[in-house]
Short mmCIF file of C-alpha atoms in Angstrom, two decimals:
data_model
loop_
_atom_site.label_atom_id
_atom_site.label_comp_id
_atom_site.label_asym_id
_atom_site.label_seq_id
_atom_site.Cartn_x
_atom_site.Cartn_y
_atom_site.Cartn_z
CA MET A 1 -58.43 176.75 73.07
CA THR A 2 -61.28 175.74 75.39
CA ARG A 3 -62.03 177.50 78.65
CA VAL A 4 -60.90 174.43 80.59
CA ALA A 5 -57.62 174.32 78.65
CA ARG A 6 -57.04 178.01 79.40
CA CYS A 7 -57.67 177.41 83.10
CA ILE A 8 -55.26 174.47 83.14
CA GLU A 9 -52.65 176.56 81.36
CA ALA A 10 -53.10 179.45 83.82
CA LEU A 11 -52.84 177.13 86.84
CA GLY A 12 -49.64 175.68 85.42
CA LYS A 13 -48.14 179.17 85.30
CA LEU A 14 -48.91 180.02 88.95
CA ASP A 15 -45.86 180.89 91.01
CA PRO A 16 -45.75 178.41 93.95
CA ARG A 17 -44.61 181.28 96.17
CA ARG A 18 -48.09 182.80 95.74
CA GLU A 19 -49.94 179.83 97.27
CA ARG A 20 -50.26 181.69 100.58
CA SER A 21 -51.55 184.81 98.87
CA VAL A 22 -54.67 186.12 100.57
CA VAL A 23 -57.77 186.25 98.40
CA ASP A 24 -61.28 187.44 99.24
CA VAL A 25 -64.07 184.99 98.41
CA ARG A 26 -67.81 184.70 98.89
CA CYS A 27 -70.28 181.94 98.23
CA ASP A 28 -72.95 183.93 96.48
CA GLU A 29 -73.91 187.43 95.41
CA GLY A 30 -74.77 189.40 98.51
CA ASP A 31 -72.85 187.11 100.87
CA PRO A 32 -70.06 188.69 102.89
CA TRP A 33 -66.52 188.52 101.58
CA VAL A 34 -64.15 186.41 103.67
CA ALA A 35 -60.38 186.10 103.56
CA SER A 36 -58.86 182.84 102.36
CA THR A 37 -55.67 181.78 100.62
CA LEU A 38 -55.11 180.71 97.05
CA SER A 39 -53.84 177.34 98.26
CA ARG A 40 -56.91 176.70 100.41
CA GLU A 41 -59.28 177.59 97.60
CA LEU A 42 -57.48 175.32 95.12
CA HIS A 43 -57.55 172.47 97.65
CA PHE A 44 -61.27 173.03 98.15
CA VAL A 45 -61.91 172.92 94.39
CA ALA A 46 -59.96 169.66 94.10
CA SER A 47 -61.84 168.09 97.02
CA HIS A 48 -65.22 169.26 95.74
CA THR A 49 -64.40 167.88 92.29
CA VAL A 50 -63.77 164.43 93.82
CA HIS A 51 -67.18 164.73 95.51
CA HIS A 52 -68.83 165.38 92.14
CA PHE A 53 -66.89 162.50 90.57
CA ALA A 54 -68.30 160.23 93.31
CA LEU A 55 -71.83 161.32 92.40
CA ILE A 56 -71.09 160.71 88.72
CA ARG A 57 -69.74 157.26 89.61
CA LEU A 58 -72.97 156.38 91.45
CA THR A 59 -75.10 157.60 88.54
CA LEU A 60 -73.06 155.60 86.04
CA ALA A 61 -73.29 152.48 88.23
CA ARG A 62 -77.08 152.80 88.29
CA CYS A 63 -76.94 152.89 84.49
CA GLY A 64 -74.85 149.72 84.41
CA ARG A 65 -71.61 151.51 83.54
CA SER A 66 -68.34 150.94 85.35
CA THR A 67 -65.59 153.36 86.30
CA PRO A 68 -62.02 152.84 87.49
CA ALA A 69 -61.91 151.82 91.17
CA GLU A 70 -60.23 155.07 92.19
CA PHE A 71 -62.69 157.36 90.36
CA GLY A 72 -64.54 159.53 92.87
CA VAL A 73 -62.36 158.47 95.80
CA SER A 74 -60.22 161.06 97.58
CA PRO A 75 -56.43 160.71 97.41
CA SER A 76 -56.27 160.43 101.22
CA THR A 77 -58.71 157.50 101.18
CA LEU A 78 -56.71 155.78 98.44
CA ALA A 79 -53.50 156.28 100.46
CA HIS A 80 -55.19 154.89 103.58
CA ARG A 81 -56.38 151.82 101.67
CA ASP A 82 -52.84 151.22 100.41
CA ARG A 83 -51.48 151.27 103.99
CA ARG A 84 -54.00 148.80 105.42
CA ILE A 85 -52.87 145.33 106.33
CA PRO A 86 -54.99 142.72 104.52
CA VAL A 87 -57.21 140.55 106.73
CA GLN A 88 -56.17 136.89 106.63
#
């Protein structure tokens, strides 16, 4: 099993009641530890992943490759686009 597969499996086993569990995080070695929550950290990872997907999308476009329209676009932006009234 790959490391990614193990991470996915572990995330699937998380107890939803633990999402508000306090965790200590830091950006880099030597940085101060700060309190956060498991939920906040997972949301940050998801958001940051979309950011990287957007950069990948731009790189692929410069190479003449296409991606699905929603690739690299945040879920909130997609939801906003769906709610807009088309201009006539």
